[in-house]
Amino acid sequence: MKKLIIPFMLMCVLIISACGNSTKNQAAGDANKENESETNTYQSESGPIEVPAHPKRVVVLTGNAGDLIALGINIVGVDEWSKGSPLFKDQLKDVTTVSDEDLEKIIELKPDLIIGGSDNNNLDRMKKIAPTVTYTYNKVDYLTQHLEIGKLVNKEKEAQDWINDFKKRATTVGNEIKAIVGENSTVTVMESYDKDIGILGNSWGRGTEVLYQAMGMKMPEKVKEMTSKEGYYMISSEVLSDYVGDYLVVSKYNDQDNSYQETELYKEMPAVKSGHVIEVDGNAFMFNDSLTLDYQLKYFEEQFLK
């Protein structure tokens, strides 16, 4: 009899355990489904929009891919400029490249959230695919933009924590640099476009936010004046010396014409003769998302203090 009772009791224990696990699994499954169906109301620049509280498949057509990566958000589609950044090479290697014209591609990606620019095409059609939030470039400052991305994807605290930390680090680095180069030393940031040159203001990517806003470096008065309206100003290489301060940051690309650097006009500029030229990878310096800003800050620290 004892031999029969023991197996019977063991069977009962197994059945009860299995039922308990089944209940737990069902509860976990129900919780996951509930999380997936949860939404938040995001106050976008175009009005309130219902967005997923925990987005799982995001298509981003703006320069905010780095913000999303830093916040741990899964990206399934991204613009070609972001895909070209060496800073995101590993994180975006398997991500599909899309544009505002690739609606079929976007549909196939089954996004639960689309982030675009206010000037993107086909926005009305995108809104039928998934909740679509748009931003106007430079409508808010670069730190507020990161915070807005954080609010959008339910990571506001994480975004604010990074902002607080970045501001402290940038202030420290800026003070160290100014102690060496001089409080009133000026810096010019430029990028060449075919035969013309763009002089960049204090919020046009390429490290301008870090230099002028976060670190408190000064720009030449003429640069400040001419970039105040559009954020940049186009000139010819012949007048470049009129806009270059004590230091020159040159944003470069492999496929651009840099022949101006071989001219006597360029070589005779005081910043060039003094060795005060910092060349940066244009693809790595293009954006002002949190990952890129961290990289830019470290790079400037190394270059100015070396």
PDB file of C-alpha atoms in Angstrom, residues 154-275:
ATOM      1  CA  ASN A 154       8.432  57.131 -21.207  1.00  0.00           C
ATOM      2  CA  LYS A 155      12.072  57.664 -20.163  1.00  0.00           C
ATOM      3  CA  GLU A 156      11.876  61.221 -18.856  1.00  0.00           C
ATOM      4  CA  LYS A 157      13.864  60.551 -15.667  1.00  0.00           C
ATOM      5  CA  GLU A 158      16.695  58.872 -17.549  1.00  0.00           C
ATOM      6  CA  ALA A 159      16.806  61.775 -20.004  1.00  0.00           C
ATOM      7  CA  GLN A 160      16.868  64.382 -17.229  1.00  0.00           C
ATOM      8  CA  ASP A 161      19.597  62.505 -15.355  1.00  0.00           C
ATOM      9  CA  TRP A 162      21.800  62.550 -18.454  1.00  0.00           C
ATOM     10  CA  ILE A 163      21.144  66.274 -18.988  1.00  0.00           C
ATOM     11  CA  ASN A 164      22.149  67.120 -15.424  1.00  0.00           C
ATOM     12  CA  ASP A 165      25.321  65.052 -15.685  1.00  0.00           C
ATOM     13  CA  PHE A 166      26.268  66.386 -19.127  1.00  0.00           C
ATOM     14  CA  LYS A 167      25.931  70.010 -18.040  1.00  0.00           C
ATOM     15  CA  LYS A 168      28.270  69.425 -15.110  1.00  0.00           C
ATOM     16  CA  ARG A 169      30.853  67.613 -17.220  1.00  0.00           C
ATOM     17  CA  ALA A 170      30.744  70.203 -20.002  1.00  0.00           C
ATOM     18  CA  THR A 171      31.126  73.110 -17.576  1.00  0.00           C
ATOM     19  CA  THR A 172      34.166  71.458 -16.014  1.00  0.00           C
ATOM     20  CA  VAL A 173      35.806  70.759 -19.385  1.00  0.00           C
ATOM     21  CA  GLY A 174      34.996  74.250 -20.644  1.00  0.00           C
ATOM     22  CA  ASN A 175      36.623  75.867 -17.619  1.00  0.00           C
ATOM     23  CA  GLU A 176      39.736  73.694 -18.022  1.00  0.00           C
ATOM     24  CA  ILE A 177      40.048  74.641 -21.683  1.00  0.00           C
ATOM     25  CA  LYS A 178      39.489  78.366 -21.107  1.00  0.00           C
ATOM     26  CA  ALA A 179      42.106  78.323 -18.353  1.00  0.00           C
ATOM     27  CA  ILE A 180      44.644  77.249 -20.992  1.00  0.00           C
ATOM     28  CA  VAL A 181      43.544  78.994 -24.212  1.00  0.00           C
ATOM     29  CA  GLY A 182      42.243  82.153 -22.551  1.00  0.00           C
ATOM     30  CA  GLU A 183      38.790  83.246 -21.427  1.00  0.00           C
ATOM     31  CA  ASN A 184      38.275  85.430 -24.494  1.00  0.00           C
ATOM     32  CA  SER A 185      39.694  83.109 -27.155  1.00  0.00           C
ATOM     33  CA  THR A 186      37.285  82.630 -30.045  1.00  0.00           C
ATOM     34  CA  VAL A 187      36.405  79.502 -32.006  1.00  0.00           C
ATOM     35  CA  THR A 188      34.949  79.194 -35.505  1.00  0.00           C
ATOM     36  CA  VAL A 189      33.217  76.049 -36.766  1.00  0.00           C
ATOM     37  CA  MET A 190      33.056  75.523 -40.534  1.00  0.00           C
ATOM     38  CA  GLU A 191      32.156  72.944 -43.141  1.00  0.00           C
ATOM     39  CA  SER A 192      32.820  73.065 -46.874  1.00  0.00           C
ATOM     40  CA  TYR A 193      30.095  72.449 -49.477  1.00  0.00           C
ATOM     41  CA  ASP A 194      31.454  72.071 -53.008  1.00  0.00           C
ATOM     42  CA  LYS A 195      33.204  75.409 -53.618  1.00  0.00           C
ATOM     43  CA  ASP A 196      31.480  77.262 -50.785  1.00  0.00           C
ATOM     44  CA  ILE A 197      31.982  77.192 -47.042  1.00  0.00           C
ATOM     45  CA  GLY A 198      29.379  77.195 -44.301  1.00  0.00           C
ATOM     46  CA  ILE A 199      30.135  79.063 -41.096  1.00  0.00           C
ATOM     47  CA  LEU A 200      28.032  77.532 -38.326  1.00  0.00           C
ATOM     48  CA  GLY A 201      26.218  79.236 -35.440  1.00  0.00           C
ATOM     49  CA  ASN A 202      25.727  77.989 -31.899  1.00  0.00           C
ATOM     50  CA  SER A 203      23.138  75.294 -32.597  1.00  0.00           C
ATOM     51  CA  TRP A 204      23.841  73.608 -35.919  1.00  0.00           C
ATOM     52  CA  GLY A 205      25.392  70.313 -34.828  1.00  0.00           C
ATOM     53  CA  ARG A 206      29.060  69.681 -35.713  1.00  0.00           C
ATOM     54  CA  GLY A 207      29.971  70.352 -32.074  1.00  0.00           C
ATOM     55  CA  THR A 208      28.542  73.879 -31.968  1.00  0.00           C
ATOM     56  CA  GLU A 209      26.187  73.167 -29.053  1.00  0.00           C
ATOM     57  CA  VAL A 210      29.039  71.700 -27.005  1.00  0.00           C
ATOM     58  CA  LEU A 211      31.511  74.499 -27.769  1.00  0.00           C
ATOM     59  CA  TYR A 212      29.323  77.565 -27.488  1.00  0.00           C
ATOM     60  CA  GLN A 213      26.471  76.561 -25.211  1.00  0.00           C
ATOM     61  CA  ALA A 214      27.719  73.779 -22.947  1.00  0.00           C
ATOM     62  CA  MET A 215      31.405  74.751 -22.617  1.00  0.00           C
ATOM     63  CA  GLY A 216      30.891  78.500 -22.938  1.00  0.00           C
ATOM     64  CA  MET A 217      33.490  79.128 -25.671  1.00  0.00           C
ATOM     65  CA  LYS A 218      33.170  82.378 -27.609  1.00  0.00           C
ATOM     66  CA  MET A 219      32.580  82.798 -31.337  1.00  0.00           C
ATOM     67  CA  PRO A 220      33.906  85.751 -33.377  1.00  0.00           C
ATOM     68  CA  GLU A 221      31.472  88.677 -33.431  1.00  0.00           C
ATOM     69  CA  LYS A 222      31.173  88.509 -37.212  1.00  0.00           C
ATOM     70  CA  VAL A 223      30.203  84.837 -37.043  1.00  0.00           C
ATOM     71  CA  LYS A 224      27.647  85.582 -34.333  1.00  0.00           C
ATOM     72  CA  GLU A 225      26.147  88.388 -36.398  1.00  0.00           C
ATOM     73  CA  MET A 226      25.945  86.534 -39.709  1.00  0.00           C
ATOM     74  CA  THR A 227      24.602  83.247 -38.290  1.00  0.00           C
ATOM     75  CA  SER A 228      22.024  84.794 -35.966  1.00  0.00           C
ATOM     76  CA  LYS A 229      19.165  84.478 -38.457  1.00  0.00           C
ATOM     77  CA  GLU A 230      19.549  81.126 -40.223  1.00  0.00           C
ATOM     78  CA  GLY A 231      21.941  79.370 -37.850  1.00  0.00           C
ATOM     79  CA  TYR A 232      24.638  79.234 -40.537  1.00  0.00           C
ATOM     80  CA  TYR A 233      26.103  81.524 -43.186  1.00  0.00           C
ATOM     81  CA  MET A 234      27.543  80.633 -46.574  1.00  0.00           C
ATOM     82  CA  ILE A 235      30.756  82.294 -47.774  1.00  0.00           C
ATOM     83  CA  SER A 236      33.472  81.752 -50.361  1.00  0.00           C
ATOM     84  CA  SER A 237      36.882  80.452 -49.324  1.00  0.00           C
ATOM     85  CA  GLU A 238      38.422  83.785 -50.336  1.00  0.00           C
ATOM     86  CA  VAL A 239      36.851  85.561 -47.344  1.00  0.00           C
ATOM     87  CA  LEU A 240      37.199  82.720 -44.836  1.00  0.00           C
ATOM     88  CA  SER A 241      39.902  84.544 -42.883  1.00  0.00           C
ATOM     89  CA  ASP A 242      37.387  87.298 -42.027  1.00  0.00           C
ATOM     90  CA  TYR A 243      35.369  84.778 -39.998  1.00  0.00           C
ATOM     91  CA  VAL A 244      38.038  82.615 -38.383  1.00  0.00           C
ATOM     92  CA  GLY A 245      38.803  83.198 -34.718  1.00  0.00           C
ATOM     93  CA  ASP A 246      41.735  82.069 -32.599  1.00  0.00           C
ATOM     94  CA  TYR A 247      40.749  78.457 -33.176  1.00  0.00           C
ATOM     95  CA  LEU A 248      39.155  76.760 -36.173  1.00  0.00           C
ATOM     96  CA  VAL A 249      37.093  73.555 -36.073  1.00  0.00           C
ATOM     97  CA  VAL A 250      36.801  71.983 -39.528  1.00  0.00           C
ATOM     98  CA  SER A 251      34.060  69.414 -40.115  1.00  0.00           C
ATOM     99  CA  LYS A 252      35.317  67.126 -42.902  1.00  0.00           C
ATOM    100  CA  TYR A 253      33.947  64.340 -45.096  1.00  0.00           C
ATOM    101  CA  ASN A 254      35.831  61.911 -47.294  1.00  0.00           C
ATOM    102  CA  ASP A 255      33.974  62.902 -50.456  1.00  0.00           C
ATOM    103  CA  GLN A 256      34.190  66.692 -50.165  1.00  0.00           C
ATOM    104  CA  ASP A 257      36.490  69.147 -51.919  1.00  0.00           C
ATOM    105  CA  ASN A 258      39.080  70.343 -49.403  1.00  0.00           C
ATOM    106  CA  SER A 259      41.380  72.027 -51.907  1.00  0.00           C
ATOM    107  CA  TYR A 260      40.899  75.372 -50.134  1.00  0.00           C
ATOM    108  CA  GLN A 261      43.228  74.024 -47.428  1.00  0.00           C
ATOM    109  CA  GLU A 262      46.061  74.021 -49.954  1.00  0.00           C
ATOM    110  CA  THR A 263      45.751  77.732 -50.767  1.00  0.00           C
ATOM    111  CA  GLU A 264      48.058  80.414 -49.359  1.00  0.00           C
ATOM    112  CA  LEU A 265      45.008  82.296 -48.078  1.00  0.00           C
ATOM    113  CA  TYR A 266      44.187  79.366 -45.825  1.00  0.00           C
ATOM    114  CA  LYS A 267      47.753  78.579 -44.782  1.00  0.00           C
ATOM    115  CA  GLU A 268      48.448  82.191 -43.808  1.00  0.00           C
ATOM    116  CA  MET A 269      45.520  82.498 -41.417  1.00  0.00           C
ATOM    117  CA  PRO A 270      46.768  83.009 -37.834  1.00  0.00           C
ATOM    118  CA  ALA A 271      44.773  80.043 -36.504  1.00  0.00           C
ATOM    119  CA  VAL A 272      46.313  77.753 -39.130  1.00  0.00           C
ATOM    120  CA  LYS A 273      49.867  79.067 -38.665  1.00  0.00           C
ATOM    121  CA  SER A 274      49.532  78.617 -34.899  1.00  0.00           C
ATOM    122  CA  GLY A 275      48.364  75.032 -35.262  1.00  0.00           C
TER     123      GLY A 275
END
